[in-house]
Protein backbone atom coordinates (compact mmCIF):
# COMPACT_ATOMS: atom_id res chain seq x y z
CA UNK A 1 0.00 0.00 0.00
CA UNK A 2 1.31 3.42 -0.93
CA UNK A 3 1.54 5.89 1.95
CA UNK A 4 2.25 9.60 1.59
CA UNK A 5 2.80 11.52 4.81
CA UNK A 6 3.45 15.26 5.02
CA UNK A 7 4.93 17.03 8.03
CA UNK A 8 6.44 20.34 9.00
CA UNK A 9 3.43 22.64 8.90
CA UNK A 10 2.70 25.19 11.60
CA UNK A 11 2.33 28.86 12.45
CA UNK A 12 4.94 31.25 11.07
CA UNK A 13 5.17 35.03 10.94
CA UNK A 14 5.06 36.92 7.65
CA UNK A 15 8.52 36.99 6.12
CA UNK A 16 9.49 33.79 7.91
CA UNK A 17 10.51 30.39 6.61
CA UNK A 18 9.25 26.85 6.91
CA UNK A 19 10.34 23.50 5.46
CA UNK A 20 7.74 20.89 4.64
CA UNK A 21 8.65 17.23 4.33
CA UNK A 22 6.86 14.38 2.58
CA UNK A 23 7.74 10.73 3.14
CA UNK A 24 6.54 8.08 0.70
CA UNK A 25 6.47 4.33 1.27
CA UNK A 26 5.24 1.30 -0.65
CA UNK A 27 6.17 3.00 -3.91
CA UNK A 28 9.10 3.18 -6.32
CA UNK A 29 9.84 6.73 -5.23
CA UNK A 30 12.99 7.25 -7.25
CA UNK A 31 11.18 6.41 -10.49
CA UNK A 32 8.54 9.12 -10.24
CA UNK A 33 8.09 12.84 -10.33
CA UNK A 34 6.64 14.44 -7.18
CA UNK A 35 4.45 17.49 -6.63
CA UNK A 36 3.09 19.84 -4.00
CA UNK A 37 -0.48 21.18 -4.23
CA UNK A 38 -2.13 23.57 -1.77
CA UNK A 39 -5.60 24.69 -0.76
CA UNK A 40 -6.08 28.03 0.95
CA UNK A 41 -9.00 28.35 3.40
CA UNK A 42 -12.27 28.49 1.47
CA UNK A 43 -10.48 28.27 -1.87
CA UNK A 44 -9.82 25.62 -4.50
CA UNK A 45 -6.80 23.48 -5.22
CA UNK A 46 -3.65 25.15 -6.54
CA UNK A 47 -0.67 23.27 -8.01
CA UNK A 48 2.52 24.65 -6.40
CA UNK A 49 5.58 22.78 -7.68
CA UNK A 50 6.86 19.60 -9.31
CA UNK A 51 10.26 17.89 -9.39
CA UNK A 52 11.69 15.27 -11.73
CA UNK A 53 12.96 11.87 -10.57
CA UNK A 54 16.60 12.97 -10.34
CA UNK A 55 15.85 16.56 -9.29
CA UNK A 56 17.21 17.96 -12.55
CA UNK A 57 13.93 19.68 -13.53
CA UNK A 58 11.71 21.74 -11.28
CA UNK A 59 8.59 23.79 -12.02
CA UNK A 60 6.77 26.33 -9.88
CA UNK A 61 3.59 28.38 -9.98
CA UNK A 62 4.45 32.03 -10.58
CA UNK A 63 3.27 33.16 -7.15
CA UNK A 64 5.97 31.14 -5.34
CA UNK A 65 8.80 31.31 -7.90
CA UNK A 66 11.96 32.61 -6.19
CA UNK A 67 10.55 32.05 -2.68
CA UNK A 68 9.86 28.30 -2.58
CA UNK A 69 12.25 25.49 -3.47
CA UNK A 70 11.26 21.89 -4.09
CA UNK A 71 13.89 19.21 -3.53
CA UNK A 72 14.09 15.47 -2.93
CA UNK A 73 16.24 12.79 -1.34
CA UNK A 74 15.70 9.49 -3.12
CA UNK A 75 17.70 7.61 -0.49
CA UNK A 76 15.12 8.71 2.09
CA UNK A 77 12.08 8.43 -0.22
CA UNK A 78 11.29 12.01 0.63
CA UNK A 79 10.46 15.29 -1.05
CA UNK A 80 10.69 18.72 0.55
CA UNK A 81 9.31 22.22 0.09
CA UNK A 82 11.46 25.01 1.49
CA UNK A 83 9.26 28.09 1.86
CA UNK A 84 10.92 31.47 2.40
CA UNK A 85 9.58 35.03 2.58
CA UNK A 86 6.19 33.67 3.54
CA UNK A 87 3.09 35.80 3.04
CA UNK A 88 -0.41 35.66 4.50
CA UNK A 89 -1.66 34.38 1.15
CA UNK A 90 0.57 31.29 1.50
CA UNK A 91 -1.69 30.11 4.34
CA UNK A 92 -3.06 26.78 3.16
CA UNK A 93 -3.14 23.04 3.58
CA UNK A 94 -0.19 21.72 1.60
CA UNK A 95 -0.56 18.31 -0.04
CA UNK A 96 2.21 16.14 -1.39
CA UNK A 97 1.38 13.89 -4.33
CA UNK A 98 3.11 11.41 -6.61
CA UNK A 99 3.15 12.47 -10.25
CA UNK A 100 3.04 9.70 -12.81
CA UNK A 101 4.61 10.73 -16.12
CA UNK A 102 1.86 8.96 -18.12
CA UNK A 103 -0.70 11.75 -18.60
CA UNK A 104 0.93 13.53 -15.65
CA UNK A 105 -1.30 11.86 -13.08
CA UNK A 106 -1.35 13.11 -9.48
CA UNK A 107 -1.95 9.58 -8.34
CA UNK A 108 -1.29 9.21 -4.60
CA UNK A 109 -1.90 12.02 -2.12
CA UNK A 110 -1.12 12.63 1.51
CA UNK A 111 -3.58 14.04 4.04
CA UNK A 112 -1.91 17.44 3.99
CA UNK A 113 -0.17 19.70 6.47
CA UNK A 114 -1.48 23.12 7.49
CA UNK A 115 0.70 26.19 7.12
CA UNK A 116 -0.56 29.38 8.75
CA UNK A 117 1.23 32.66 8.06
CA UNK A 118 0.15 35.24 10.60
CA UNK A 119 1.58 37.69 13.11
CA UNK B 1 -1.20 30.24 -18.30
CA UNK B 2 -4.14 28.06 -19.26
CA UNK B 3 -7.33 28.99 -17.42
CA UNK B 4 -10.05 26.49 -16.60
CA UNK B 5 -13.70 27.25 -15.87
CA UNK B 6 -16.20 24.81 -14.41
CA UNK B 7 -19.98 24.78 -14.48
CA UNK B 8 -21.96 24.68 -12.42
CA UNK B 9 -20.04 25.95 -9.38
CA UNK B 10 -22.62 24.36 -7.09
CA UNK B 11 -24.96 21.47 -7.71
CA UNK B 12 -27.71 20.16 -5.49
CA UNK B 13 -28.61 16.54 -6.21
CA UNK B 14 -30.11 13.39 -4.74
CA UNK B 15 -28.86 9.84 -4.41
CA UNK B 16 -29.42 8.06 -7.71
CA UNK B 17 -29.29 11.22 -9.82
CA UNK B 18 -27.20 11.49 -12.99
CA UNK B 19 -24.78 14.40 -12.61
CA UNK B 20 -22.74 16.16 -15.28
CA UNK B 21 -20.00 18.73 -14.66
CA UNK B 22 -18.40 20.72 -17.46
CA UNK B 23 -14.84 22.04 -17.63
CA UNK B 24 -13.65 24.47 -20.31
CA UNK B 25 -10.06 25.40 -21.08
CA UNK B 26 -8.90 28.80 -22.34
CA UNK B 27 -6.93 27.07 -25.08
CA UNK B 28 -6.71 23.59 -26.53
CA UNK B 29 -5.18 20.99 -24.24
CA UNK B 30 -5.79 17.85 -26.32
CA UNK B 31 -6.76 15.15 -23.80
CA UNK B 32 -4.46 16.33 -21.01
CA UNK B 33 -7.19 16.78 -18.43
CA UNK B 34 -7.79 15.06 -15.10
CA UNK B 35 -10.72 15.04 -12.70
CA UNK B 36 -10.42 14.88 -8.91
CA UNK B 37 -12.89 14.30 -6.10
CA UNK B 38 -12.13 16.22 -2.91
CA UNK B 39 -14.25 15.44 0.14
CA UNK B 40 -14.04 18.11 2.81
CA UNK B 41 -11.14 17.51 5.18
CA UNK B 42 -9.73 14.59 3.21
CA UNK B 43 -7.11 14.08 0.53
CA UNK B 44 -8.09 14.68 -3.10
CA UNK B 45 -8.64 11.53 -5.16
CA UNK B 46 -7.85 11.07 -8.84
CA UNK B 47 -10.91 9.86 -10.74
CA UNK B 48 -10.16 10.34 -14.43
CA UNK B 49 -6.93 11.00 -16.35
CA UNK B 50 -6.34 11.67 -20.02
CA UNK B 51 -9.88 13.10 -20.19
CA UNK B 52 -11.60 9.72 -20.34
CA UNK B 53 -9.47 7.08 -18.61
CA UNK B 54 -10.83 5.71 -15.34
CA UNK B 55 -8.19 5.56 -12.61
CA UNK B 56 -7.69 2.09 -11.13
CA UNK B 57 -10.10 1.42 -8.29
CA UNK B 58 -12.56 4.17 -9.20
CA UNK B 59 -16.18 2.99 -9.59
CA UNK B 60 -17.48 2.71 -13.13
CA UNK B 61 -20.32 5.16 -12.42
CA UNK B 62 -17.69 7.87 -13.03
CA UNK B 63 -16.84 8.69 -16.64
CA UNK B 64 -15.11 11.47 -18.51
CA UNK B 65 -15.24 12.74 -22.05
CA UNK B 66 -14.06 15.55 -24.27
CA UNK B 67 -10.92 16.91 -25.89
CA UNK B 68 -9.53 20.23 -26.95
CA UNK B 69 -11.27 22.85 -24.83
CA UNK B 70 -14.46 21.23 -23.53
CA UNK B 71 -14.69 18.31 -21.13
CA UNK B 72 -17.33 16.64 -18.99
CA UNK B 73 -17.38 14.47 -15.89
CA UNK B 74 -20.48 12.32 -15.47
CA UNK B 75 -21.61 10.40 -12.42
CA UNK B 76 -24.25 8.00 -13.69
CA UNK B 77 -25.96 7.33 -10.35
CA UNK B 78 -24.92 9.53 -7.44
CA UNK B 79 -24.05 7.66 -4.24
CA UNK B 80 -23.90 9.07 -0.68
CA UNK B 81 -20.09 8.94 -0.69
CA UNK B 82 -19.97 11.09 -3.86
CA UNK B 83 -20.98 14.32 -2.15
CA UNK B 84 -17.79 16.34 -2.44
CA UNK B 85 -16.12 19.06 -4.48
CA UNK B 86 -14.90 18.09 -7.95
CA UNK B 87 -11.99 19.72 -9.75
CA UNK B 88 -10.67 19.48 -13.26
CA UNK B 89 -6.95 19.99 -13.86
CA UNK B 90 -5.06 20.60 -17.09
CA UNK B 91 -1.67 18.92 -17.44
CA UNK B 92 -0.88 20.03 -20.98
CA UNK B 93 1.43 22.87 -19.92
CA UNK B 94 3.04 24.10 -16.73
CA UNK B 95 1.66 25.54 -14.52
CA UNK B 96 -0.74 22.62 -14.08
CA UNK B 97 -3.81 24.70 -13.27
CA UNK B 98 -6.99 23.50 -11.57
CA UNK B 99 -10.52 24.63 -12.25
CA UNK B 100 -12.38 26.53 -9.49
CA UNK B 101 -14.33 23.46 -8.41
CA UNK B 102 -17.92 22.20 -8.41
CA UNK B 103 -19.47 21.42 -5.06
CA UNK B 104 -21.97 18.57 -5.19
CA UNK B 105 -24.33 18.73 -2.24
CA UNK B 106 -27.54 17.13 -1.13
Coordinates of C-alpha atoms in Angstrom, one line a residue:
Chain A
X1 CA 0.0 0.0 0.0
X2 CA 1.3 3.4 -0.9
X3 CA 1.5 5.9 2.0
X4 CA 2.3 9.6 1.6
X5 CA 2.8 11.5 4.8
X6 CA 3.4 15.3 5.0
X7 CA 4.9 17.0 8.0
X8 CA 6.4 20.3 9.0
X9 CA 3.4 22.6 8.9
X10 CA 2.7 25.2 11.6
X11 CA 2.3 28.9 12.5
X12 CA 4.9 31.2 11.1
X13 CA 5.2 35.0 10.9
X14 CA 5.1 36.9 7.6
X15 CA 8.5 37.0 6.1
X16 CA 9.5 33.8 7.9
X17 CA 10.5 30.4 6.6
X18 CA 9.3 26.8 6.9
X19 CA 10.3 23.5 5.5
X20 CA 7.7 20.9 4.6
X21 CA 8.7 17.2 4.3
X22 CA 6.9 14.4 2.6
X23 CA 7.7 10.7 3.1
X24 CA 6.5 8.1 0.7
X25 CA 6.5 4.3 1.3
X26 CA 5.2 1.3 -0.6
X27 CA 6.2 3.0 -3.9
X28 CA 9.1 3.2 -6.3
X29 CA 9.8 6.7 -5.2
X30 CA 13.0 7.2 -7.3
X31 CA 11.2 6.4 -10.5
X32 CA 8.5 9.1 -10.2
X33 CA 8.1 12.8 -10.3
X34 CA 6.6 14.4 -7.2
X35 CA 4.4 17.5 -6.6
X36 CA 3.1 19.8 -4.0
X37 CA -0.5 21.2 -4.2
X38 CA -2.1 23.6 -1.8
X39 CA -5.6 24.7 -0.8
X40 CA -6.1 28.0 1.0
X41 CA -9.0 28.3 3.4
X42 CA -12.3 28.5 1.5
X43 CA -10.5 28.3 -1.9
X44 CA -9.8 25.6 -4.5
X45 CA -6.8 23.5 -5.2
X46 CA -3.6 25.1 -6.5
X47 CA -0.7 23.3 -8.0
X48 CA 2.5 24.7 -6.4
X49 CA 5.6 22.8 -7.7
X50 CA 6.9 19.6 -9.3
X51 CA 10.3 17.9 -9.4
X52 CA 11.7 15.3 -11.7
X53 CA 13.0 11.9 -10.6
X54 CA 16.6 13.0 -10.3
X55 CA 15.8 16.6 -9.3
X56 CA 17.2 18.0 -12.6
X57 CA 13.9 19.7 -13.5
X58 CA 11.7 21.7 -11.3
X59 CA 8.6 23.8 -12.0
X60 CA 6.8 26.3 -9.9
X61 CA 3.6 28.4 -10.0
X62 CA 4.4 32.0 -10.6
X63 CA 3.3 33.2 -7.1
X64 CA 6.0 31.1 -5.3
X65 CA 8.8 31.3 -7.9
X66 CA 12.0 32.6 -6.2
X67 CA 10.5 32.0 -2.7
X68 CA 9.9 28.3 -2.6
X69 CA 12.3 25.5 -3.5
X70 CA 11.3 21.9 -4.1
X71 CA 13.9 19.2 -3.5
X72 CA 14.1 15.5 -2.9
X73 CA 16.2 12.8 -1.3
X74 CA 15.7 9.5 -3.1
X75 CA 17.7 7.6 -0.5
X76 CA 15.1 8.7 2.1
X77 CA 12.1 8.4 -0.2
X78 CA 11.3 12.0 0.6
X79 CA 10.5 15.3 -1.1
X80 CA 10.7 18.7 0.5
X81 CA 9.3 22.2 0.1
X82 CA 11.5 25.0 1.5
X83 CA 9.3 28.1 1.9
X84 CA 10.9 31.5 2.4
X85 CA 9.6 35.0 2.6
X86 CA 6.2 33.7 3.5
X87 CA 3.1 35.8 3.0
X88 CA -0.4 35.7 4.5
X89 CA -1.7 34.4 1.1
X90 CA 0.6 31.3 1.5
X91 CA -1.7 30.1 4.3
X92 CA -3.1 26.8 3.2
X93 CA -3.1 23.0 3.6
X94 CA -0.2 21.7 1.6
X95 CA -0.6 18.3 0.0
X96 CA 2.2 16.1 -1.4
X97 CA 1.4 13.9 -4.3
X98 CA 3.1 11.4 -6.6
X99 CA 3.2 12.5 -10.2
X100 CA 3.0 9.7 -12.8
X101 CA 4.6 10.7 -16.1
X102 CA 1.9 9.0 -18.1
X103 CA -0.7 11.7 -18.6
X104 CA 0.9 13.5 -15.6
X105 CA -1.3 11.9 -13.1
X106 CA -1.4 13.1 -9.5
X107 CA -2.0 9.6 -8.3
X108 CA -1.3 9.2 -4.6
X109 CA -1.9 12.0 -2.1
X110 CA -1.1 12.6 1.5
X111 CA -3.6 14.0 4.0
X112 CA -1.9 17.4 4.0
X113 CA -0.2 19.7 6.5
X114 CA -1.5 23.1 7.5
X115 CA 0.7 26.2 7.1
X116 CA -0.6 29.4 8.7
X117 CA 1.2 32.7 8.1
X118 CA 0.2 35.2 10.6
X119 CA 1.6 37.7 13.1
Chain B
X1 CA -1.2 30.2 -18.3
X2 CA -4.1 28.1 -19.3
X3 CA -7.3 29.0 -17.4
X4 CA -10.1 26.5 -16.6
X5 CA -13.7 27.2 -15.9
X6 CA -16.2 24.8 -14.4
X7 CA -20.0 24.8 -14.5
X8 CA -22.0 24.7 -12.4
X9 CA -20.0 25.9 -9.4
X10 CA -22.6 24.4 -7.1
X11 CA -25.0 21.5 -7.7
X12 CA -27.7 20.2 -5.5
X13 CA -28.6 16.5 -6.2
X14 CA -30.1 13.4 -4.7
X15 CA -28.9 9.8 -4.4
X16 CA -29.4 8.1 -7.7
X17 CA -29.3 11.2 -9.8
X18 CA -27.2 11.5 -13.0
X19 CA -24.8 14.4 -12.6
X20 CA -22.7 16.2 -15.3
X21 CA -20.0 18.7 -14.7
X22 CA -18.4 20.7 -17.5
X23 CA -14.8 22.0 -17.6
X24 CA -13.7 24.5 -20.3
X25 CA -10.1 25.4 -21.1
X26 CA -8.9 28.8 -22.3
X27 CA -6.9 27.1 -25.1
X28 CA -6.7 23.6 -26.5
X29 CA -5.2 21.0 -24.2
X30 CA -5.8 17.9 -26.3
X31 CA -6.8 15.1 -23.8
X32 CA -4.5 16.3 -21.0
X33 CA -7.2 16.8 -18.4
X34 CA -7.8 15.1 -15.1
X35 CA -10.7 15.0 -12.7
X36 CA -10.4 14.9 -8.9
X37 CA -12.9 14.3 -6.1
X38 CA -12.1 16.2 -2.9
X39 CA -14.2 15.4 0.1
X40 CA -14.0 18.1 2.8
X41 CA -11.1 17.5 5.2
X42 CA -9.7 14.6 3.2
X43 CA -7.1 14.1 0.5
X44 CA -8.1 14.7 -3.1
X45 CA -8.6 11.5 -5.2
X46 CA -7.8 11.1 -8.8
X47 CA -10.9 9.9 -10.7
X48 CA -10.2 10.3 -14.4
X49 CA -6.9 11.0 -16.4
X50 CA -6.3 11.7 -20.0
X51 CA -9.9 13.1 -20.2
X52 CA -11.6 9.7 -20.3
X53 CA -9.5 7.1 -18.6
X54 CA -10.8 5.7 -15.3
X55 CA -8.2 5.6 -12.6
X56 CA -7.7 2.1 -11.1
X57 CA -10.1 1.4 -8.3
X58 CA -12.6 4.2 -9.2
X59 CA -16.2 3.0 -9.6
X60 CA -17.5 2.7 -13.1
X61 CA -20.3 5.2 -12.4
X62 CA -17.7 7.9 -13.0
X63 CA -16.8 8.7 -16.6
X64 CA -15.1 11.5 -18.5
X65 CA -15.2 12.7 -22.1
X66 CA -14.1 15.6 -24.3
X67 CA -10.9 16.9 -25.9
X68 CA -9.5 20.2 -27.0
X69 CA -11.3 22.8 -24.8
X70 CA -14.5 21.2 -23.5
X71 CA -14.7 18.3 -21.1
X72 CA -17.3 16.6 -19.0
X73 CA -17.4 14.5 -15.9
X74 CA -20.5 12.3 -15.5
X75 CA -21.6 10.4 -12.4
X76 CA -24.3 8.0 -13.7
X77 CA -26.0 7.3 -10.3
X78 CA -24.9 9.5 -7.4
X79 CA -24.1 7.7 -4.2
X80 CA -23.9 9.1 -0.7
X81 CA -20.1 8.9 -0.7
X82 CA -20.0 11.1 -3.9
X83 CA -21.0 14.3 -2.1
X84 CA -17.8 16.3 -2.4
X85 CA -16.1 19.1 -4.5
X86 CA -14.9 18.1 -7.9
X87 CA -12.0 19.7 -9.8
X88 CA -10.7 19.5 -13.3
X89 CA -6.9 20.0 -13.9
X90 CA -5.1 20.6 -17.1
X91 CA -1.7 18.9 -17.4
X92 CA -0.9 20.0 -21.0
X93 CA 1.4 22.9 -19.9
X94 CA 3.0 24.1 -16.7
X95 CA 1.7 25.5 -14.5
X96 CA -0.7 22.6 -14.1
X97 CA -3.8 24.7 -13.3
X98 CA -7.0 23.5 -11.6
X99 CA -10.5 24.6 -12.3
X100 CA -12.4 26.5 -9.5
X101 CA -14.3 23.5 -8.4
X102 CA -17.9 22.2 -8.4
X103 CA -19.5 21.4 -5.1
X104 CA -22.0 18.6 -5.2
X105 CA -24.3 18.7 -2.2
X106 CA -27.5 17.1 -1.1

